[in-house]
Coordinates of C-alpha atoms in Angstrom, one line a residue:
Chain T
X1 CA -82.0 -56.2 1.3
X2 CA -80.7 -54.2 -1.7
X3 CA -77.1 -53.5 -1.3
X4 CA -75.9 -50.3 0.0
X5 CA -74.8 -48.1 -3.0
X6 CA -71.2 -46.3 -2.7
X7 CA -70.1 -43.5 -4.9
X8 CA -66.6 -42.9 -5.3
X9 CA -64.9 -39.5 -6.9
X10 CA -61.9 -40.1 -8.1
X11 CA -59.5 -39.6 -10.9
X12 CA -56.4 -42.4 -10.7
X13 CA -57.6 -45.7 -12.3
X14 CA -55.2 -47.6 -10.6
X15 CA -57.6 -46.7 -7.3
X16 CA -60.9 -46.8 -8.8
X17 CA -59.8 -50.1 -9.6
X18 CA -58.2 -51.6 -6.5
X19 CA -61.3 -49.9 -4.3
X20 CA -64.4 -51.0 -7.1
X21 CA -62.4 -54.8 -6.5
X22 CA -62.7 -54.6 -3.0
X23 CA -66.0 -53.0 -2.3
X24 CA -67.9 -55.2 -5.4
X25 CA -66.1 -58.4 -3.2
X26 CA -67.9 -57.2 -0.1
X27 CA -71.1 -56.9 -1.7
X28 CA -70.7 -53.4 -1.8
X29 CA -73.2 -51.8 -5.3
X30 CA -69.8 -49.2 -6.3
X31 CA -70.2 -46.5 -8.8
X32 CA -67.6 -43.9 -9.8
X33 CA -67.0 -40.7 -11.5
X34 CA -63.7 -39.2 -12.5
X35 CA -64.2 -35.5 -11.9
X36 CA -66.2 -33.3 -9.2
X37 CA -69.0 -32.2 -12.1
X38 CA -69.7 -36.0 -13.1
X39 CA -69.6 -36.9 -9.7
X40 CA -72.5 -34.3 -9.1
X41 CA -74.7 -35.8 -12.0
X42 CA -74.5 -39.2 -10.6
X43 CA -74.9 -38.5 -7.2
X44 CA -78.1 -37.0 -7.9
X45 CA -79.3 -39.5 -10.1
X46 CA -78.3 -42.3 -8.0
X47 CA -79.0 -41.3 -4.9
X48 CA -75.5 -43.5 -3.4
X49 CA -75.8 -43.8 0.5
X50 CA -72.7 -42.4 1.0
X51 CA -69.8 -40.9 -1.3
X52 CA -66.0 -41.3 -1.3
X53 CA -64.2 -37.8 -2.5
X54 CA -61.1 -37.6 -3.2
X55 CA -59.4 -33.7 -3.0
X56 CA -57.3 -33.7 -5.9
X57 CA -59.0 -34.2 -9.0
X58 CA -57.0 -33.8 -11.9
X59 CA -58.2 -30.5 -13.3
X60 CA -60.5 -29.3 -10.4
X61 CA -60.7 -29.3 -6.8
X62 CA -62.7 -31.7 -4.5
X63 CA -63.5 -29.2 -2.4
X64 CA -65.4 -27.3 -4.7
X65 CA -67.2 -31.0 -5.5
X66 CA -67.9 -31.1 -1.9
X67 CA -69.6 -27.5 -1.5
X68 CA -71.6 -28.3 -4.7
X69 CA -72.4 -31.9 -2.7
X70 CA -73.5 -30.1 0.6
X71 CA -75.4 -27.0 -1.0
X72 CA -77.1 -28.8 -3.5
X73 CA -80.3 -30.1 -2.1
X74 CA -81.2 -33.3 -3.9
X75 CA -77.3 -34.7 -2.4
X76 CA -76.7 -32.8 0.8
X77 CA -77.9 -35.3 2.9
X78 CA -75.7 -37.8 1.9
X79 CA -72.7 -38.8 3.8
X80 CA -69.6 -37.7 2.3
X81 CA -66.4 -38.9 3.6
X82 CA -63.2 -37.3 2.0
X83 CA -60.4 -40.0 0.9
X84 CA -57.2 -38.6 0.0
X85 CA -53.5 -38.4 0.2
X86 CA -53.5 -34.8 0.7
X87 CA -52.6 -34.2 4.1
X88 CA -52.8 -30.5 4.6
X89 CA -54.3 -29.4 8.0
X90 CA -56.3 -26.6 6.7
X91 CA -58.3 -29.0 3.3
X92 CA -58.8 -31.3 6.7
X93 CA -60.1 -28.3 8.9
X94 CA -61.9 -27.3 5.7
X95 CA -63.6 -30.2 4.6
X96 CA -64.8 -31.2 7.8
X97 CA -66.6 -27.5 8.4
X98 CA -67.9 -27.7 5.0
X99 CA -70.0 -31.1 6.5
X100 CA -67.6 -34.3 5.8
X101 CA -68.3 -36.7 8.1
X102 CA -64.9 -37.9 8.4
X103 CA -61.2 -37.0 6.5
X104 CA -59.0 -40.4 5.6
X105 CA -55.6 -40.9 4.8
X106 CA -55.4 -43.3 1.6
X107 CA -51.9 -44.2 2.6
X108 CA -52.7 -44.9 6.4
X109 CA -55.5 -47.3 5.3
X110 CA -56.1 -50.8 4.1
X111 CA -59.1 -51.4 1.5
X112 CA -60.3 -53.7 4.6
X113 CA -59.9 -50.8 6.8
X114 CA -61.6 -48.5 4.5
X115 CA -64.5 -51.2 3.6
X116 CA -65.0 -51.4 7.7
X117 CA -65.8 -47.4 8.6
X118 CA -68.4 -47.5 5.8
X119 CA -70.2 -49.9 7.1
X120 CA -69.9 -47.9 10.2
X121 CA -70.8 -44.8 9.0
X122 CA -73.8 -45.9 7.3
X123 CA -74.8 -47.9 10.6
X124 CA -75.0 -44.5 12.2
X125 CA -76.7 -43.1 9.9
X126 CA -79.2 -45.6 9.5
X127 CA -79.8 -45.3 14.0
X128 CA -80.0 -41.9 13.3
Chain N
X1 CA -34.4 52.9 -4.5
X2 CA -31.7 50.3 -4.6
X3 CA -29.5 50.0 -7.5
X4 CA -26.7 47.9 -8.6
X5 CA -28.5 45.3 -6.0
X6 CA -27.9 41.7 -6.9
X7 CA -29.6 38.9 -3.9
X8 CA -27.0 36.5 -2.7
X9 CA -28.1 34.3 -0.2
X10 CA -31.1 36.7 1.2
X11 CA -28.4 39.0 1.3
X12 CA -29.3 42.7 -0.1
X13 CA -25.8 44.0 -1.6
X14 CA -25.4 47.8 -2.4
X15 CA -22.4 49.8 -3.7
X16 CA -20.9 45.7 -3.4
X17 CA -21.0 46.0 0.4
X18 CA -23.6 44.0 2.3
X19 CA -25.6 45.4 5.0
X20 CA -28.6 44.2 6.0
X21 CA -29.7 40.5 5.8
X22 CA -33.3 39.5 6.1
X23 CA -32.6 35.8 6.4
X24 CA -30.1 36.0 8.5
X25 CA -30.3 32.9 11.7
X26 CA -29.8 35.6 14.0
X27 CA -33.3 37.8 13.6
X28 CA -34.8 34.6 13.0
X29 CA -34.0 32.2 15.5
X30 CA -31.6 34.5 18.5
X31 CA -34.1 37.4 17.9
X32 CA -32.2 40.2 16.9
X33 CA -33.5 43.0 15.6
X34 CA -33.5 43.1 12.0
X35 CA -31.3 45.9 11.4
X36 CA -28.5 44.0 13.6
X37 CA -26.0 41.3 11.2
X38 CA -25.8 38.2 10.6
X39 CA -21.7 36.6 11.9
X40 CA -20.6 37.5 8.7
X41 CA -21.5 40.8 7.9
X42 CA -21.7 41.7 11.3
X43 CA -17.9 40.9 11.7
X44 CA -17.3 43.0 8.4
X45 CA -19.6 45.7 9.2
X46 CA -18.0 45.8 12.9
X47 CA -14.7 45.9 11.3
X48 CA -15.8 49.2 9.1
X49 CA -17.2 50.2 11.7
X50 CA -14.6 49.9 14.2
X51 CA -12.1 51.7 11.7
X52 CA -14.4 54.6 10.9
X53 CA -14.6 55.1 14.7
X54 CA -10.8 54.7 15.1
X55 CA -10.3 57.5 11.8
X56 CA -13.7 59.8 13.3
X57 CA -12.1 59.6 16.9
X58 CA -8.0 60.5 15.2
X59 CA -9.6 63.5 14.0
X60 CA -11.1 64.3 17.0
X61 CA -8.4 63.8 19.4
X62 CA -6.0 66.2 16.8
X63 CA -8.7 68.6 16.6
X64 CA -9.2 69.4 20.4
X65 CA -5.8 69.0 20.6
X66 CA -4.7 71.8 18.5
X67 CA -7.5 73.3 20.0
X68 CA -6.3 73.3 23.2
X69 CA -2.7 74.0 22.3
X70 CA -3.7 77.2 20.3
X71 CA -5.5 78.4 23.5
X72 CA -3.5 77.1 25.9
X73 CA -4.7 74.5 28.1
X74 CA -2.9 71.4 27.7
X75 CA -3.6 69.6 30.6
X76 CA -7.5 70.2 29.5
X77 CA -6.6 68.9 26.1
X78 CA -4.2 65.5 27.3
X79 CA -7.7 64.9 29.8
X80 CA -9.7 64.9 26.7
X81 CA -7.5 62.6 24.7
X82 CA -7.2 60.3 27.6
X83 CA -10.6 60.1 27.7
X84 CA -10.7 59.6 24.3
X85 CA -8.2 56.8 24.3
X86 CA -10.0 54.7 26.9
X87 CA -13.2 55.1 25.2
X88 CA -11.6 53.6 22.1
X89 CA -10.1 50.9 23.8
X90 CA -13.3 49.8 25.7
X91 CA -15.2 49.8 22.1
X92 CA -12.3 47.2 20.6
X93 CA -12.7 45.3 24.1
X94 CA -16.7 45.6 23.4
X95 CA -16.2 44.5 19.8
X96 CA -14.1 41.8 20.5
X97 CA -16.4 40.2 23.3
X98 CA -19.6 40.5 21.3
X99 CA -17.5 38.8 18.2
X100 CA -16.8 35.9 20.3
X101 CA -20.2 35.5 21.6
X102 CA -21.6 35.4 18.0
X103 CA -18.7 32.9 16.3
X104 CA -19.5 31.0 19.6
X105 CA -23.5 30.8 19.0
X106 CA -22.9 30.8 14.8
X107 CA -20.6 27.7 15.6
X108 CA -23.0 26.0 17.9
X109 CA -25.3 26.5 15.3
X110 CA -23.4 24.9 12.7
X111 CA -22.5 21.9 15.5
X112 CA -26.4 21.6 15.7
X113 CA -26.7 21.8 11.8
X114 CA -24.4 19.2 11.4
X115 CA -26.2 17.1 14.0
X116 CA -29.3 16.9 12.2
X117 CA -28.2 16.2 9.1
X118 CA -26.2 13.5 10.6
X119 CA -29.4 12.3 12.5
X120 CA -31.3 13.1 9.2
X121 CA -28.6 10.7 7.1
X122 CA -28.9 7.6 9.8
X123 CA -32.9 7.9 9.9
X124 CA -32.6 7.6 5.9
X125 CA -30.3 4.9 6.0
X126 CA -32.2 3.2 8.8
X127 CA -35.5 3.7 7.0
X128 CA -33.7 1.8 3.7
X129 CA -32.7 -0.7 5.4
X130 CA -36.1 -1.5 7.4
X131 CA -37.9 -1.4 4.4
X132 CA -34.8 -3.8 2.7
X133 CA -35.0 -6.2 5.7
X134 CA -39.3 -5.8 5.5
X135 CA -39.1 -6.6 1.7
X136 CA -36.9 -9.7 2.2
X137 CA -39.2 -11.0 5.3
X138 CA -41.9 -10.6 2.4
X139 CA -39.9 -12.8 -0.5
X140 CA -38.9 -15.1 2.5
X141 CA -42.6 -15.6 3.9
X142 CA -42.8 -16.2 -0.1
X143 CA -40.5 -19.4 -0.1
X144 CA -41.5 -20.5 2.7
X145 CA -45.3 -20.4 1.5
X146 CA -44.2 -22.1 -1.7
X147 CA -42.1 -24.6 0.0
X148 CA -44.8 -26.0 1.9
X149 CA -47.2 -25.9 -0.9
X150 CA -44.4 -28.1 -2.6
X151 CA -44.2 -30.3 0.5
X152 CA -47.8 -30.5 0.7
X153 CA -48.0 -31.6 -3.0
X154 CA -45.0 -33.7 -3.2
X155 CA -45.9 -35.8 0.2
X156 CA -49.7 -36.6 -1.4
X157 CA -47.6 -37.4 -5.0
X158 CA -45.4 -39.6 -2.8
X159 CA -48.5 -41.4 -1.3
X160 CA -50.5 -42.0 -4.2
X161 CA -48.8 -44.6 -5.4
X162 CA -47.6 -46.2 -2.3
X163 CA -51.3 -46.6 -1.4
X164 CA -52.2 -48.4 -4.6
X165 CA -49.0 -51.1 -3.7
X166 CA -50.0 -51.3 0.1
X167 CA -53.6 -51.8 -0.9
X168 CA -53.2 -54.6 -3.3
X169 CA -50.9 -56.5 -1.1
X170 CA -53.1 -56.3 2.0
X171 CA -55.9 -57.7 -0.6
X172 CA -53.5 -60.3 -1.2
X173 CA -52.4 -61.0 2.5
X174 CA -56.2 -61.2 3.4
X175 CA -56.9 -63.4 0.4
X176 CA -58.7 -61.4 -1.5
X177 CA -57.3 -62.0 -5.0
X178 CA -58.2 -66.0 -4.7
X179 CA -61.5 -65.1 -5.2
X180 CA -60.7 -63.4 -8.7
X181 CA -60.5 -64.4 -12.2
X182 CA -56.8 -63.9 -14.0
X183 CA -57.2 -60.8 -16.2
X184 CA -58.3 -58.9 -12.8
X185 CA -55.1 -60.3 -10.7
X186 CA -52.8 -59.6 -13.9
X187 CA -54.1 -56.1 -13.6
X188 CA -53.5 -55.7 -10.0
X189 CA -50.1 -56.8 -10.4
X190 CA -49.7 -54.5 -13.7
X191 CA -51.3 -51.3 -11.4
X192 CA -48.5 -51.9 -8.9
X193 CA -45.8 -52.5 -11.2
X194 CA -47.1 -49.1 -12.6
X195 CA -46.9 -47.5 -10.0
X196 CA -43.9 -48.8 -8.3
X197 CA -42.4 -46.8 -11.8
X198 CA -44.1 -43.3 -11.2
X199 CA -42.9 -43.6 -7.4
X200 CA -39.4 -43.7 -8.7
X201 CA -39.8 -41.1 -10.9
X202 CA -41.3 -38.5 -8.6
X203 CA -38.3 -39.6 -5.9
X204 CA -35.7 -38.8 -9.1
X205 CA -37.3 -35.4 -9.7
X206 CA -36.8 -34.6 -6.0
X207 CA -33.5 -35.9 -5.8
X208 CA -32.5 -33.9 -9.1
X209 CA -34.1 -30.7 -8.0
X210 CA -31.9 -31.2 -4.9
X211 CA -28.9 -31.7 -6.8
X212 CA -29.3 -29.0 -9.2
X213 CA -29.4 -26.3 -6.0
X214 CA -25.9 -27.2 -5.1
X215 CA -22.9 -25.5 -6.7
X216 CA -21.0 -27.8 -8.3
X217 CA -24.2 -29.7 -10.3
X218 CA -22.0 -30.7 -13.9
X219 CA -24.2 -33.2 -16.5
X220 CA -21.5 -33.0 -18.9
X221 CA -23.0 -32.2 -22.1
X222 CA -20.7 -34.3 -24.2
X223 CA -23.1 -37.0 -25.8
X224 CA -23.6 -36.8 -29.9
X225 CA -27.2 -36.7 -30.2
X226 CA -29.9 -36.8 -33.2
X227 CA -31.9 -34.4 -32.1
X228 CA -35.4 -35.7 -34.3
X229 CA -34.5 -39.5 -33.7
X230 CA -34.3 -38.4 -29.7
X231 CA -38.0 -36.8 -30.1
X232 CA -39.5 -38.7 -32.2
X233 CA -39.1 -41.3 -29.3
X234 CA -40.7 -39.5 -26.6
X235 CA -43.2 -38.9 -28.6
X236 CA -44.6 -42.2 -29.6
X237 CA -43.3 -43.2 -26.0
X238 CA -46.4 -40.6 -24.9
X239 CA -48.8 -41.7 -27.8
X240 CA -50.6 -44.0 -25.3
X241 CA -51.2 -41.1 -22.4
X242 CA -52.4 -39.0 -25.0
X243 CA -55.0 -41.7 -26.3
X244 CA -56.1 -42.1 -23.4
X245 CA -57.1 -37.8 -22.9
X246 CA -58.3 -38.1 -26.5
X247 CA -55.6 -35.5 -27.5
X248 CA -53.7 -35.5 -30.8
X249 CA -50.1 -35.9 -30.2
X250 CA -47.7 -34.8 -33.3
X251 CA -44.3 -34.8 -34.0
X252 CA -43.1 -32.9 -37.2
X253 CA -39.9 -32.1 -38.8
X254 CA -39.8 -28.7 -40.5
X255 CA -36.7 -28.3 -42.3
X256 CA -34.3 -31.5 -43.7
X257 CA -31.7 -31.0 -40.8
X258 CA -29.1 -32.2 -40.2
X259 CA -30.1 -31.8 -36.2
X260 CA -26.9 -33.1 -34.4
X261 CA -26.2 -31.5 -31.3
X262 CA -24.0 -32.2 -28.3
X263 CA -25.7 -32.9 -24.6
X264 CA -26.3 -34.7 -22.3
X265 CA -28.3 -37.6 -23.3
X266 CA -29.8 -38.8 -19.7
X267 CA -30.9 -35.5 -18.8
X268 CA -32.6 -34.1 -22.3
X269 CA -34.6 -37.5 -22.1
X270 CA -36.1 -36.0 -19.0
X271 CA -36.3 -32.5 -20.3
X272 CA -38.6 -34.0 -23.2
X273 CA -40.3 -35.7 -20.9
X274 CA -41.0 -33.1 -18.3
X275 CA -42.7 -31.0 -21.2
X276 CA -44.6 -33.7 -22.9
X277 CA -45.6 -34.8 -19.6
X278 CA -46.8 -31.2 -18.6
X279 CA -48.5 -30.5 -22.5
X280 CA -50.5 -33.6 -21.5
X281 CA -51.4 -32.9 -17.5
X282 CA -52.5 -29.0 -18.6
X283 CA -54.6 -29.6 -21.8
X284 CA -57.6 -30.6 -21.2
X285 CA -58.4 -31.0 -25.1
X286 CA -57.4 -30.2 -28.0
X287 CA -53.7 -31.3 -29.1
X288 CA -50.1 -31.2 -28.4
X289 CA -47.6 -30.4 -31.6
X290 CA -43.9 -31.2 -31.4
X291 CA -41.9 -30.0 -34.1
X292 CA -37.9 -29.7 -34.8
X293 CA -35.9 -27.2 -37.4
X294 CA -32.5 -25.9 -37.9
X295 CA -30.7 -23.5 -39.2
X296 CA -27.0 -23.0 -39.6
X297 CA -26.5 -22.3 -36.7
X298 CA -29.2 -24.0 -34.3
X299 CA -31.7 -26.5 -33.7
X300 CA -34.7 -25.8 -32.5
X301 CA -37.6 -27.8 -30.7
X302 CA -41.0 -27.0 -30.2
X303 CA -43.6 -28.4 -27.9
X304 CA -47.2 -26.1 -28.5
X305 CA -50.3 -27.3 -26.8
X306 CA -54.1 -25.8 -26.4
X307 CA -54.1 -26.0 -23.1
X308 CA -54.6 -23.7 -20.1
X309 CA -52.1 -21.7 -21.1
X310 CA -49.7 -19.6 -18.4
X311 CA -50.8 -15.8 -16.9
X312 CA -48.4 -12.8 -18.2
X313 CA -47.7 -12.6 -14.2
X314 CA -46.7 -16.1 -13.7
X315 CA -44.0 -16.3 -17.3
X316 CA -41.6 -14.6 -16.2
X317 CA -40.7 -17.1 -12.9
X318 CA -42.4 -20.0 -14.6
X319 CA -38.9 -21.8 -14.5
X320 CA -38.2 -21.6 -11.0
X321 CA -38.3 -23.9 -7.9
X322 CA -41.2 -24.7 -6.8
X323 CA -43.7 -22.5 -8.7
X324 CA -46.2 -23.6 -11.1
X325 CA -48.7 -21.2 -12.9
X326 CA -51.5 -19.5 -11.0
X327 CA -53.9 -21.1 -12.9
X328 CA -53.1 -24.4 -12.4
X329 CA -52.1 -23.8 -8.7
X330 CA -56.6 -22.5 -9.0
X331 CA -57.3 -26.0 -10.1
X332 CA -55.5 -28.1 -7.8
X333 CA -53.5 -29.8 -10.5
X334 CA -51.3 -32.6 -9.4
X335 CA -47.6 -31.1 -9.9
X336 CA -44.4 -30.8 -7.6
X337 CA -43.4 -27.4 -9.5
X338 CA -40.2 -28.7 -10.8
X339 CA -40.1 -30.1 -13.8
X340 CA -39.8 -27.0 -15.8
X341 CA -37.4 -25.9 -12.8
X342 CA -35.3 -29.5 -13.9
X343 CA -35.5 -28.5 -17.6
X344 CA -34.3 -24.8 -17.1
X345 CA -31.1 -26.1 -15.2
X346 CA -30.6 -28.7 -17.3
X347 CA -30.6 -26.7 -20.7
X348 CA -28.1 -24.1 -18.6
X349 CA -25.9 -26.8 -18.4
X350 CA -25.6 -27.1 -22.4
X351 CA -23.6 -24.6 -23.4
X352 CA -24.9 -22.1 -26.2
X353 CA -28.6 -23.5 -25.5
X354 CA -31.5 -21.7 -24.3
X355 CA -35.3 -23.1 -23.2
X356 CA -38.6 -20.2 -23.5
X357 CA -41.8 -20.1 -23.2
X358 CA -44.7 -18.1 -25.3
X359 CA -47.9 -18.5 -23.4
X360 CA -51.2 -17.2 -23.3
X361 CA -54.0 -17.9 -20.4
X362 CA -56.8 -19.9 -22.0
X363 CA -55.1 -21.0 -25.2
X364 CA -52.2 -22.6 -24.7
X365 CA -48.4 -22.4 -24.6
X366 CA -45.7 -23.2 -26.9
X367 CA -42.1 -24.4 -25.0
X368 CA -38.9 -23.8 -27.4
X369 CA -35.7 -25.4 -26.6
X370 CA -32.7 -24.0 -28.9
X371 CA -29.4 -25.8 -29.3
X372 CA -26.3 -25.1 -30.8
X373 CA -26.0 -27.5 -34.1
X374 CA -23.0 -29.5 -34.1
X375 CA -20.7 -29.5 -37.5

């Protein structure tokens, strides 16, 4: 079975390269993009099975990447789960209204920990 | 026909003796009839009147009296004048009472008068100071906004890096890293060291900003500084950021100097710094050109980007706590808002010394720091 593909939108390379590490080490197929507008482009040329979004991203905001995500329709079925350090409650009340299927805490997580509710998320998704 | 009139007060004045007032309180608010006096020229006109009786009723009495005497009934005559007397009496008895009625009601009127503009003078100053208290609930809702925007920021700048550290070692703990080649665990180890650095920093800037708000912040300005040399540094010390962004990075001198000045050589570091570092964050391409001159008087550095540039609104507070320009507040730029807020107290701090900012949205901005040149 083809390995499940992960996109990841974010800016830092410090975390694109600890998480691409972990998730290429769990057999994970992990693709990023530095910026909302890329992150777009590959997410509807790949077609990922789920996306990691970070909120802030550099010049622009990843909450405008996740409404372009959700309204667009070749990527608005794909699970998005937003991954940040950003902790304000109303980006958190936000991004799940806008259709995130989850809002974690960089800081509150291990890669392990991270690696472990994307396998569940896609699980479900896959029942569904 | 009226003539040698002149209006004083509503007041009609003939012959220089007033006698009828239109305006007067008393028609308009005791309804008298108009032709009756306000207090004050009823109490004259009284008194004229009152003597004009008196003179009108002398006559009289010393008419009728030698009237009498020349025909010979006395008695007749003393009855008259009696008569006479009493009636005069009872009209200055009259006059008097009416008098007092009127100052009474002219002075309750002036009590009242005095009341409202009293009441009129405390609904003032209580309106001023409602709409002083509503304006300082406003700034104060202000702060408080911006000081949770800062905490918001600052806690997710705070975490960034910590999750980076905590991440790698947990791939180490679980054992992770024996399953990778050498260049990848140097790099693991070179990402933590990394950012290990820029934790520290951010914690400095907070701790600096905190310091600067109390009174007695003091850098001592006393170090002997080459102003170029000291740039020229952060410059190339930034070369590899900029590389990175693909933005030119300069650093020209554009007079022969000399370009000594007197500071404080910690602080300036971090005032270059702060403005390199925010030439670099808010240019998304393009280039960043630091220059230095002097004149006889001053030295003076430039840092001029093409960046995003700052709105008119947002130049004039640019330098305080806490605020960073709307624009990049829109985009969600990474910032804690007080870097420029660190440079502005720091360049208070050097005497003679001044930091600027020309700006405009969309093209960029130029910072200018000015020193005093030391001979």
């Amino acid at each position: 079975m083809p390995a499940f593909k992960i996109l990841f939108i974010e800016d830092d390379p410090d975390q694109i390269f600890l998480y691409t590490t972990k998730f290429k080490l769990e057999g994970y197929n992990f693709i990023c993009a530095k910026n909302g507008i890329d992150g777009l482009k590959l997410a509807e040329k790949e077609k990922p099975n789920l996306i990691l979004l970070d909120i802030l991203l550099g010049n622009e905001s990843g909450i405008d990447a996740l409404k372009n995500l959700k309204t667009n329709k070749k990527t608005k079925d794909i699970p998005v789960i937003v991954f940040t350090n950003f902790t304000k409650k109303e980006t958190v009340e936000q991004s799940l209204a806008l259709g995130a299927v989850d809002y974690i805490i960089k800081s509150k997580v291990v890669p392990s920990e991270i690696v472990k509710k994307v396998a569940e998320t896609l699980s479900k998704k896959r029942v569904k | 026909m009226e003539s040698a009139e002149k209006l004083n007060n509503g007041k009609k004045e003939i012959g220089g003796s007033s006698y009828l007032n239109r305006n007067c309180w008393l028609v308009k608010n005791l309804n008298y009839a108009p032709y009756k006096r306000c207090q004050y020229c009823e109490y004259k006109f009284r008194n004229c009147l009152f003597l004009q009786y008196q003179v009108i009723s002398l006559f009289l009495i010393v008419f009728i009296f030698l009237l009498f005497l020349l025909i010979d009934k006395t008695i007749s005559a003393l009855v008259v004048i009696t008569v006479f007397a009493l009636v005069i009496i009872y009209g200055y008895f009259f006059n008097n009472s009416t008098e007092k009625i009127i100052k009474a009601n002219f002075f309750q009127k002036k009590a009242k008068d005095a009341l409202k503009e009293l009441t009129d003078h405390l609904e003032q100053r209580v309106g001023e100071q409602t709409k002083d208290i509503q304006e300082k609930a406003v700034r104060l809702e202000k702060l408080l906004k911006m000081r949770s925007e800062f905490l918001d920021i600052a806690s997710h700048q705070l975490r960034t890096p910590t999750s980076v550290i905590k991440g790698t070692l947990s791939m180490m703990k679980e054992g992770d890293m024996e399953k990778m080649p050498v260049e990848e665990k140097t790099r693991f180890i070179e990402g933590m060291f990394q950012k290990s650095v820029k934790l520290e920093g951010i914690i400095d800037d907070i701790l600096v900003a905190s310091e600067m708000d109390t009174a007695n912040f003091d850098i001592k300005a006393e170090d002997k500084i080459e102003l170029d040399k000291f740039v020229e540094k952060a410059v190339s010390e930034h070369q590899f950021d900029a590389q990175e962004k693909k933005l030119a990075l300069t650093f020209e001198k554009l007079s022969n100097g000399p370009f000594k000045i007197k500071g404080s050589a910690k602080y300036l570091e971090q005032v270059i710094d702060n403005l390199l570092n925010n030439a670099l964050k808010y240019t998304p391409q393009g280039s960043i050109s630091t220059t230095i001159k002097n004149d006889e008087q001053n030295v003076i550095v430039a840092v001029k980007d093409t960046g995003i540039g700052i709105p008119k609104t947002d130049v004039g507070k640019i330098f305080n706590k806490f605020i960073r320009g709307q624009n990049a507040r829109n985009v969600y730029t990474d910032g804690s808002g007080l870097g420029l807020f660190i440079i502005k107290r720091v360049m208070d701090q050097h005497p003679g010394s001044k930091v600027w900012v020309e700006s405009e949205e969309g093209k960029g901005s130029t910072f200018y720091l000015q020193f005093p040149l030391l001979k």
